[in-house]
Coordinates of C-alpha atoms and ligand atoms in Angstrom, one line a residue:
X1 CA 68.9 84.1 96.1
X2 CA 70.6 82.9 99.2
X3 CA 72.6 85.0 101.7
X4 CA 75.3 83.5 103.7
X5 CA 75.6 85.5 106.9
X6 CA 76.9 85.7 110.4
X7 CA 74.7 87.4 113.1
X8 CA 75.6 91.1 113.4
X9 CA 78.4 90.9 110.9
X10 CA 78.8 93.2 107.9
X11 CA 76.4 90.8 106.0
X12 CA 73.6 92.4 108.0
X13 CA 73.9 95.4 105.6
X14 CA 73.1 93.1 102.7
X15 CA 70.2 91.6 104.5
X16 CA 68.8 95.1 105.3
X17 CA 69.3 96.1 101.6
X18 CA 67.5 93.0 100.3
X19 CA 64.6 93.5 102.7
X20 CA 64.3 97.2 101.9
X21 CA 64.3 96.3 98.2
X22 CA 61.7 93.7 98.8
X23 CA 63.6 90.8 97.3
X24 CA 62.8 87.3 98.5
X25 CA 65.8 85.4 99.6
X26 CA 66.9 82.4 101.6
X27 CA 69.6 82.6 104.2
X28 CA 72.1 80.4 105.9
X29 CA 74.1 81.1 109.0
X30 CA 77.9 80.6 108.8
X31 CA 80.0 79.7 111.9
X32 CA 83.0 81.8 110.9
X33 CA 85.3 80.2 113.5
X34 CA 84.6 76.7 112.4
X35 CA 84.2 77.5 108.7
X36 CA 80.9 75.6 108.6
X37 CA 77.4 76.6 107.6
X38 CA 74.3 75.8 109.7
X39 CA 73.6 72.8 107.5
X40 CA 77.1 71.5 108.1
X41 CA 78.7 72.4 104.7
X42 CA 82.3 73.5 104.5
X43 CA 81.9 77.2 103.8
X44 CA 85.3 77.4 102.0
X45 CA 83.8 75.2 99.3
X46 CA 81.0 77.7 98.9
X47 CA 83.0 80.9 99.2
X48 CA 86.8 80.3 99.0
X49 CA 87.3 83.7 100.6
X50 CA 85.9 82.2 103.8
X51 CA 84.0 85.4 104.8
X52 CA 80.5 86.8 104.7
X53 CA 78.6 88.2 103.0
X54 CA 78.2 85.8 100.1
X55 CA 75.1 86.1 98.0
X56 CA 74.3 83.3 95.7
X57 CA 72.0 84.5 92.8
X58 CA 69.2 82.5 91.3
X59 CA 71.6 81.9 88.3
X60 CA 74.0 80.1 90.7
X61 CA 76.6 82.9 90.4
X62 CA 77.9 84.2 93.7
X63 CA 78.6 87.8 94.7
X64 CA 81.0 88.7 97.4
X65 CA 82.4 92.0 98.9
X66 CA 79.9 94.2 100.6
X67 CA 80.7 97.1 98.3
X68 CA 79.9 95.1 95.2
X69 CA 76.8 93.3 96.6
X70 CA 75.3 96.6 97.8
X71 CA 76.0 98.3 94.5
X72 CA 74.4 95.4 92.7
X73 CA 71.2 95.8 94.9
X74 CA 71.1 99.6 94.4
X75 CA 71.5 99.2 90.6
X76 CA 68.3 97.1 90.7
X77 CA 66.5 99.1 93.3
X78 CA 67.3 102.8 92.4
X79 CA 65.5 104.2 95.4
X80 CA 68.4 102.7 97.4
X81 CA 71.0 104.5 95.3
X82 CA 71.7 108.0 94.1
X83 CA 70.5 109.8 91.0
X84 CA 72.3 112.2 88.8
X85 CA 75.5 112.2 86.7
X86 CA 77.7 111.5 89.7
X87 CA 75.2 109.5 91.6
X88 CA 76.7 106.0 91.3
X89 CA 80.2 107.4 91.8
X90 CA 79.2 109.2 95.0
X91 CA 77.6 106.0 96.2
X92 CA 80.7 103.9 95.5
X93 CA 82.8 106.6 97.1
X94 CA 80.7 106.3 100.3
X95 CA 80.7 102.5 100.2
X96 CA 84.4 102.4 99.8
X97 CA 84.8 104.8 102.7
X98 CA 82.6 102.6 104.9
X99 CA 84.4 99.5 103.8
X100 CA 88.0 100.5 103.9
X101 CA 88.2 103.3 106.4
X102 CA 85.5 102.3 108.9
X103 CA 84.8 98.6 108.6
X104 CA 88.5 97.7 108.4
X105 CA 89.2 100.2 111.1
X106 CA 87.4 97.8 113.6
X107 CA 89.8 95.0 112.9
X108 CA 91.7 95.4 116.3
X109 CA 88.4 94.9 118.1
X110 CA 87.8 91.6 116.3
X111 CA 91.3 90.2 116.6
X112 CA 91.8 90.3 120.3
X113 CA 94.8 92.7 120.3
X114 CA 95.8 94.8 123.3
X115 CA 93.9 97.8 124.7
X116 CA 96.3 100.4 123.3
X117 CA 95.8 99.2 119.8
X118 CA 92.0 99.2 120.3
X119 CA 92.1 102.7 121.7
X120 CA 94.1 104.0 118.7
X121 CA 91.6 102.3 116.3
X122 CA 88.7 103.8 118.2
X123 CA 90.1 107.3 118.0
X124 CA 90.7 106.9 114.3
X125 CA 87.2 105.6 113.7
X126 CA 85.7 108.4 115.7
X127 CA 87.6 110.9 113.5
X128 CA 86.3 109.2 110.4
X129 CA 82.7 109.2 111.7
X130 CA 83.1 113.0 112.5
X131 CA 84.1 113.6 108.8
X132 CA 80.8 112.0 107.7
X133 CA 78.8 113.8 110.4
X134 CA 80.2 117.2 109.2
X135 CA 79.1 116.4 105.6
X136 CA 75.8 114.7 106.2
X137 CA 73.2 115.6 103.7
X138 CA 70.0 115.2 105.8
X139 CA 68.7 112.5 108.1
X140 CA 70.8 110.1 106.2
X141 CA 74.2 110.4 104.5
X142 CA 72.8 111.8 101.3
X143 CA 69.4 113.2 102.3
X144 CA 66.2 112.2 103.9
X145 CA 66.1 108.7 102.5
X146 CA 68.7 106.0 103.1
X147 CA 70.9 104.5 100.5
X148 CA 72.8 101.2 100.7
X149 CA 75.7 103.1 102.1
X150 CA 73.6 104.0 105.2
X151 CA 72.9 100.3 105.7
X152 CA 76.6 99.5 105.8
X153 CA 77.4 102.5 108.0
X154 CA 74.6 101.4 110.3
X155 CA 76.2 98.1 110.9
X156 CA 79.5 99.7 111.9
X157 CA 77.6 102.0 114.2
X158 CA 76.2 99.0 116.0
X159 CA 79.8 97.8 116.4
X160 CA 80.8 101.2 117.7
X161 CA 78.1 101.0 120.3
X162 CA 79.3 97.5 121.3
X163 CA 82.9 98.5 121.6
X164 CA 82.4 102.0 123.1
X165 CA 83.7 103.9 120.1
X166 CA 82.6 107.6 120.2
X167 CA 79.8 108.4 117.7
X168 CA 78.9 112.0 116.8
X169 CA 75.3 113.1 117.6
X170 CA 74.3 113.2 113.9
X171 CA 75.3 109.6 113.4
X172 CA 73.5 108.5 116.6
X173 CA 70.4 110.1 115.2
X174 CA 71.0 108.3 111.9
X175 CA 71.4 105.0 113.7
X176 CA 68.3 105.5 115.7
X177 CA 66.3 106.3 112.6
X178 CA 67.6 103.1 111.1
X179 CA 66.6 101.1 114.2
X180 CA 63.1 102.3 113.7
X181 CA 62.8 101.1 110.1
X182 CA 60.7 97.9 109.7
X183 CA 63.2 96.3 107.4
X184 CA 66.0 96.9 109.9
X185 CA 63.9 95.5 112.8
X186 CA 63.1 92.4 110.6
X187 CA 66.7 92.0 109.7
X188 CA 67.8 92.2 113.3
X189 CA 65.1 89.8 114.4
X190 CA 66.2 87.3 111.7
X191 CA 69.7 87.4 113.1
X192 CA 68.4 87.3 116.7
X193 CA 70.1 90.5 117.5
X194 CA 68.7 91.9 120.7
X195 CA 68.5 95.6 121.3
X196 CA 68.1 95.9 125.1
X197 CA 64.5 96.9 126.0
X198 CA 65.4 100.3 127.6
X199 CA 67.1 101.3 124.4
X200 CA 64.3 100.1 122.2
X201 CA 61.9 102.2 124.3
X202 CA 64.2 105.2 123.9
X203 CA 65.2 105.3 127.5
X204 CA 68.8 104.3 127.1
X205 CA 71.7 104.7 124.8
X206 CA 73.1 101.9 122.7
X207 CA 76.5 102.9 123.9
X208 CA 75.6 101.8 127.4
X209 CA 74.9 98.2 126.5
X210 CA 76.3 95.8 124.1
X211 CA 74.1 94.4 121.4
X212 CA 73.5 90.8 122.2
X213 CA 73.0 87.8 120.0
X214 CA 70.3 85.6 121.6
Ligands
GSH301 N1 86.3 92.4 102.0 C1 85.1 91.8 102.6 C2 85.3 91.6 104.1 C3 84.1 90.9 104.7 C4 84.4 90.7 106.2 O1 85.3 91.2 106.8 N2 83.6 89.8 106.8 C5 83.7 89.4 108.1 C6 82.5 89.6 108.9 S1 82.1 91.4 109.1 C7 84.1 88.0 108.2 O2 83.4 87.2 107.6 N3 85.2 87.6 108.9 C8 85.6 86.3 109.0 C9 86.9 86.0 108.4 O3 87.4 86.9 107.7 O4 87.4 84.9 108.5 C10 83.9 92.7 102.3 O5 84.1 93.9 102.2 O6 82.8 92.1 102.1

């Protein structure tokens, strides 16, 4: 398998899921601005959608869309999904919420629009985080173990920290639990994402400092 990614982008959720599932995979960085991969390939020829994540399977088939890729991983690694008659549906419901209501809500922060639009987006995202916080099932969204939906949510929480979007206490706790997971630390190291030392040592808040790419 090979993951095409950009550091700190939503593809980080897929990397975390693959590491948590214990699947071996290769990876190649994509420069999204230039549309080139690290080896110089034209990314549009690999993924005509032009965005990450793209996961090329050993069969040569390619999966795109976070929701679909994360669902695919959870189907093969059931501990990262949800049991029960409504389990998969609840997981898809959460993945769709993270994808369409949270991830896409950050668009103004990535497109360089004015401060007013960013503030409106931030307020909307904060409201949507609160809805999750009010319904949280344990340490993580659905209980005391994370699912792939938590991995995707976690990436948006890193963005929220970077852009100063308000995060409810329950989701700060979730984010900090995620940061302590070995797979998450490996994923962040692989993408050279730096959590400032004071925060890593529990002496500061991620909100206070942007996550850096070294
Ligand atoms: N619908 C896609 C969107 C993926 C997406 O927005 N990827 C961003 C990084 S987080 C990206 O590659 N943006 C570059 C671009 O769209 O040109 C999904 O859910 O996977």
